[in-house]
Amino acid sequence: MDSVLLKAQELSYSYHTLNGETPALDRVSFCLYRKEFLAIVGPSGCGKSTLLQALGGLDAPTSGKVLLEGQDLYALPDAALARLRRTRLGFVFQAFHLLPEYTVRDNILLPLLLDKREPDEEYLALLTRQLGLTALLQRQPTQLSGGQQQRAAIARALITRPAVVLADEPTGNLDHQNSVEVFRLLREAAAQQHQTVVYVTHDQGLAAQADRVLRMQDGRIEEA
């Protein structure tokens, strides 16, 4: 097994509601290893998405730490954390979040453009070829199918060569055939680019193809 890339230490998270505190995570701890494809599964409301947001620097836990390459994410100033999210983390969500006024190519390159970084055209060509997007780069997102839009979102997540790709139910809006295809393409592209992936899903069949599966129940990890 490769070395530890990301570590969750005793992560807890509670939502503030009219009835008081509602726990979503309860002392979650685990390690993510370099080049690993990790699936997190569990019923709706078990804390999967809350955990992913905490791992991605999107929502600070109530207590505990997230260490990426030894760096405590939530000890960073806001500006430094925002930069880390742009450069070291890639995100794929259930909603594609593509900008309709931009071409597919510009949507993929958006993280680089926001960070004022020049795109690596050779890597872009390789990535879009792997994901079957080469002929679609000049189209608008509205001209694509749901599966094609999600493949573009995956390319956008991978284009910065992040340390970790965090995918939250990315096939939730797709039919079964497209779900299987999108999962396969993400798996293959991540493996070829030596990427590390955390994949949240309710689909046990897809999860079974991961290197390792964490099962969550009531805010806790049942199996690690």
Short mmCIF file of C-alpha atoms in Angstrom, two decimals:
data_model
loop_
_atom_site.label_atom_id
_atom_site.label_comp_id
_atom_site.label_asym_id
_atom_site.label_seq_id
_atom_site.Cartn_x
_atom_site.Cartn_y
_atom_site.Cartn_z
CA MET A 1 0.00 0.00 0.00
CA ASP A 2 1.28 3.48 -0.85
CA SER A 3 1.85 6.06 1.85
CA VAL A 4 -0.91 7.95 3.65
CA LEU A 5 -2.10 10.97 1.68
CA LEU A 6 -5.07 12.17 3.71
CA LYS A 7 -6.06 11.45 7.28
CA ALA A 8 -9.34 12.10 9.09
CA GLN A 9 -8.88 12.30 12.84
CA GLU A 10 -11.89 12.05 15.14
CA LEU A 11 -14.14 14.10 12.86
CA SER A 12 -17.46 15.14 14.37
CA TYR A 13 -20.02 17.49 12.89
CA SER A 14 -23.33 18.77 14.22
CA TYR A 15 -25.99 20.85 12.48
CA HIS A 16 -27.73 23.64 14.34
CA THR A 17 -31.50 23.18 14.17
CA LEU A 18 -34.51 24.64 15.95
CA ASN A 19 -34.48 21.56 18.17
CA GLY A 20 -30.82 21.95 19.09
CA GLU A 21 -27.74 20.10 17.79
CA THR A 22 -28.21 17.30 15.26
CA PRO A 23 -25.11 15.10 14.88
CA ALA A 24 -24.05 14.17 11.34
CA LEU A 25 -20.55 12.78 11.98
CA ASP A 26 -19.47 11.00 15.14
CA ARG A 27 -15.68 10.70 15.67
CA VAL A 28 -14.85 9.46 12.18
CA SER A 29 -11.22 8.41 11.67
CA PHE A 30 -9.54 6.75 8.70
CA CYS A 31 -6.55 7.06 6.35
CA LEU A 32 -6.60 7.48 2.58
CA TYR A 33 -3.57 6.15 0.72
CA ARG A 34 -1.89 7.51 -2.40
CA LYS A 35 -3.32 6.16 -5.68
CA GLU A 36 -6.22 4.54 -3.81
CA PHE A 37 -9.77 4.50 -5.18
CA LEU A 38 -11.91 4.54 -2.03
CA ALA A 39 -15.71 4.20 -2.02
CA ILE A 40 -17.90 5.43 0.84
CA VAL A 41 -21.36 3.90 1.01
CA GLY A 42 -24.33 3.99 3.34
CA PRO A 43 -28.02 4.93 3.51
CA SER A 44 -29.28 8.47 2.92
CA GLY A 45 -28.60 10.71 5.89
CA CYS A 46 -25.73 8.60 7.26
CA GLY A 47 -23.18 11.42 6.86
CA LYS A 48 -21.47 10.50 3.59
CA SER A 49 -21.75 13.91 1.94
CA THR A 50 -20.99 15.74 5.20
CA LEU A 51 -17.80 13.70 5.49
CA LEU A 52 -16.80 14.47 1.92
CA GLN A 53 -17.34 18.21 2.44
CA ALA A 54 -15.16 18.11 5.54
CA LEU A 55 -12.43 16.19 3.70
CA GLY A 56 -12.53 18.73 0.87
CA GLY A 57 -12.12 21.84 3.01
CA LEU A 58 -15.67 22.95 2.22
CA ASP A 59 -17.21 22.76 5.69
CA ALA A 60 -15.20 22.75 8.91
CA PRO A 61 -15.99 19.92 11.32
CA THR A 62 -17.27 20.70 14.79
CA SER A 63 -14.20 18.90 16.12
CA GLY A 64 -11.35 16.80 14.79
CA LYS A 65 -8.79 17.32 12.02
CA VAL A 66 -8.34 16.71 8.30
CA LEU A 67 -4.68 16.31 7.36
CA LEU A 68 -3.72 16.48 3.68
CA GLU A 69 -0.08 15.53 3.17
CA GLY A 70 0.36 16.39 6.86
CA GLN A 71 -1.24 19.84 6.59
CA ASP A 72 -4.22 20.51 8.86
CA LEU A 73 -6.71 22.01 6.41
CA TYR A 74 -8.70 23.95 8.97
CA ALA A 75 -5.60 25.48 10.55
CA LEU A 76 -5.01 27.39 7.30
CA PRO A 77 -6.17 30.98 6.76
CA ASP A 78 -9.23 31.25 4.50
CA ALA A 79 -7.23 32.46 1.48
CA ALA A 80 -4.70 29.64 1.80
CA LEU A 81 -7.45 27.05 2.19
CA ALA A 82 -9.22 28.39 -0.91
CA ARG A 83 -5.99 28.11 -2.90
CA LEU A 84 -5.41 24.59 -1.64
CA ARG A 85 -8.92 23.61 -2.78
CA ARG A 86 -8.17 25.00 -6.26
CA THR A 87 -4.78 23.33 -6.61
CA ARG A 88 -4.71 20.15 -4.52
CA LEU A 89 -8.33 19.02 -4.52
CA GLY A 90 -10.69 18.14 -7.36
CA PHE A 91 -14.47 17.93 -6.97
CA VAL A 92 -17.17 16.08 -8.89
CA PHE A 93 -20.77 16.48 -7.73
CA GLN A 94 -24.13 14.99 -8.62
CA ALA A 95 -25.01 18.28 -10.34
CA PHE A 96 -22.57 18.93 -13.17
CA HIS A 97 -22.03 22.64 -12.38
CA LEU A 98 -20.95 23.44 -15.95
CA LEU A 99 -21.29 27.06 -17.08
CA PRO A 100 -23.70 27.11 -20.04
CA GLU A 101 -22.15 30.19 -21.65
CA TYR A 102 -18.72 28.51 -21.89
CA THR A 103 -17.58 25.74 -24.23
CA VAL A 104 -16.75 22.32 -22.88
CA ARG A 105 -13.06 23.13 -23.28
CA ASP A 106 -13.35 26.34 -21.26
CA ASN A 107 -15.39 24.59 -18.58
CA ILE A 108 -12.66 21.97 -18.20
CA LEU A 109 -9.93 24.61 -18.01
CA LEU A 110 -11.84 26.89 -15.63
CA PRO A 111 -9.89 25.91 -12.47
CA LEU A 112 -6.62 26.77 -14.21
CA LEU A 113 -7.98 30.04 -15.59
CA LEU A 114 -9.24 31.10 -12.15
CA ASP A 115 -5.78 30.43 -10.74
CA LYS A 116 -4.11 32.23 -13.70
CA ARG A 117 -2.24 29.08 -14.74
CA GLU A 118 -1.44 28.16 -18.32
CA PRO A 119 -3.10 24.92 -19.46
CA ASP A 120 -0.97 21.93 -20.41
CA GLU A 121 -2.40 21.29 -23.88
CA GLU A 122 -0.80 17.85 -24.12
CA TYR A 123 -2.38 16.78 -20.83
CA LEU A 124 -5.73 18.28 -21.84
CA ALA A 125 -5.64 16.28 -25.09
CA LEU A 126 -4.76 13.08 -23.22
CA LEU A 127 -7.44 13.58 -20.57
CA THR A 128 -10.23 14.44 -23.00
CA ARG A 129 -9.28 11.51 -25.21
CA GLN A 130 -9.48 9.15 -22.22
CA LEU A 131 -12.90 10.51 -21.32
CA GLY A 132 -14.25 10.50 -24.87
CA LEU A 133 -14.59 14.29 -25.09
CA THR A 134 -12.20 15.18 -27.92
CA ALA A 135 -14.94 15.81 -30.49
CA LEU A 136 -17.09 17.75 -28.01
CA LEU A 137 -14.69 20.45 -26.81
CA GLN A 138 -16.24 23.31 -28.80
CA ARG A 139 -19.83 22.47 -27.89
CA GLN A 140 -21.86 24.14 -25.17
CA PRO A 141 -22.87 22.01 -22.15
CA THR A 142 -26.53 22.20 -23.21
CA GLN A 143 -25.59 20.30 -26.37
CA LEU A 144 -24.34 17.31 -24.36
CA SER A 145 -26.10 14.35 -22.79
CA GLY A 146 -26.07 13.93 -19.02
CA GLY A 147 -23.31 11.36 -19.21
CA GLN A 148 -21.20 13.60 -21.44
CA GLN A 149 -21.67 16.54 -19.07
CA GLN A 150 -20.51 14.45 -16.13
CA ARG A 151 -17.45 13.32 -18.09
CA ALA A 152 -16.64 17.00 -18.69
CA ALA A 153 -17.02 17.62 -14.96
CA ILE A 154 -14.59 14.77 -14.28
CA ALA A 155 -12.08 16.25 -16.74
CA ARG A 156 -12.40 19.60 -14.94
CA ALA A 157 -11.67 17.88 -11.61
CA LEU A 158 -8.60 16.11 -13.00
CA ILE A 159 -7.13 18.96 -15.07
CA THR A 160 -5.22 20.50 -12.13
CA ARG A 161 -3.64 17.13 -11.27
CA PRO A 162 -5.02 17.33 -7.72
CA ALA A 163 -3.75 15.25 -4.82
CA VAL A 164 -7.28 13.95 -4.18
CA VAL A 165 -10.47 13.83 -6.27
CA LEU A 166 -13.65 13.94 -4.17
CA ALA A 167 -16.72 12.64 -6.00
CA ASP A 168 -20.11 13.03 -4.30
CA GLU A 169 -22.78 10.79 -5.88
CA PRO A 170 -21.55 11.76 -9.38
CA THR A 171 -23.81 9.23 -11.10
CA GLY A 172 -26.89 10.09 -9.05
CA ASN A 173 -28.54 11.94 -11.96
CA LEU A 174 -27.70 9.31 -14.58
CA ASP A 175 -29.39 6.14 -15.76
CA HIS A 176 -27.75 2.80 -15.03
CA GLN A 177 -25.88 2.49 -18.32
CA ASN A 178 -24.42 5.99 -18.06
CA SER A 179 -23.64 5.45 -14.37
CA VAL A 180 -21.57 2.38 -15.14
CA GLU A 181 -19.79 4.15 -18.02
CA VAL A 182 -19.00 7.32 -16.05
CA PHE A 183 -17.71 5.27 -13.12
CA ARG A 184 -15.52 3.19 -15.42
CA LEU A 185 -14.06 6.26 -17.11
CA LEU A 186 -13.30 7.98 -13.80
CA ARG A 187 -11.72 4.79 -12.49
CA GLU A 188 -9.56 4.34 -15.58
CA ALA A 189 -8.55 8.00 -15.92
CA ALA A 190 -7.64 8.20 -12.23
CA ALA A 191 -5.57 5.02 -12.46
CA GLN A 192 -3.73 6.18 -15.58
CA GLN A 193 -2.96 9.57 -14.02
CA HIS A 194 -2.07 8.00 -10.64
CA GLN A 195 -4.85 9.96 -8.96
CA THR A 196 -6.36 9.27 -5.54
CA VAL A 197 -10.17 9.23 -5.43
CA VAL A 198 -12.84 9.24 -2.72
CA TYR A 199 -16.14 8.21 -4.28
CA VAL A 200 -19.43 8.56 -2.37
CA THR A 201 -22.24 6.44 -3.77
CA HIS A 202 -25.37 4.54 -2.80
CA ASP A 203 -24.73 2.02 -5.60
CA GLN A 204 -23.28 -1.11 -4.01
CA GLY A 205 -22.39 -2.55 -7.42
CA LEU A 206 -20.21 0.43 -8.31
CA ALA A 207 -18.68 0.56 -4.83
CA ALA A 208 -17.62 -3.09 -5.10
CA GLN A 209 -15.23 -2.12 -7.90
CA ALA A 210 -13.25 0.27 -5.65
CA ASP A 211 -9.96 -0.67 -4.02
CA ARG A 212 -11.58 -0.34 -0.60
CA VAL A 213 -15.05 0.40 0.77
CA LEU A 214 -15.99 2.34 3.90
CA ARG A 215 -19.54 1.72 5.10
CA MET A 216 -21.23 4.44 7.12
CA GLN A 217 -24.21 4.27 9.45
CA ASP A 218 -25.50 7.07 11.69
CA GLY A 219 -22.43 9.24 11.22
CA ARG A 220 -19.94 6.51 11.97
CA ILE A 221 -17.77 4.19 9.88
CA GLU A 222 -18.94 0.62 10.32
CA GLU A 223 -16.13 -1.00 8.30
CA ALA A 224 -12.68 0.30 7.40
#
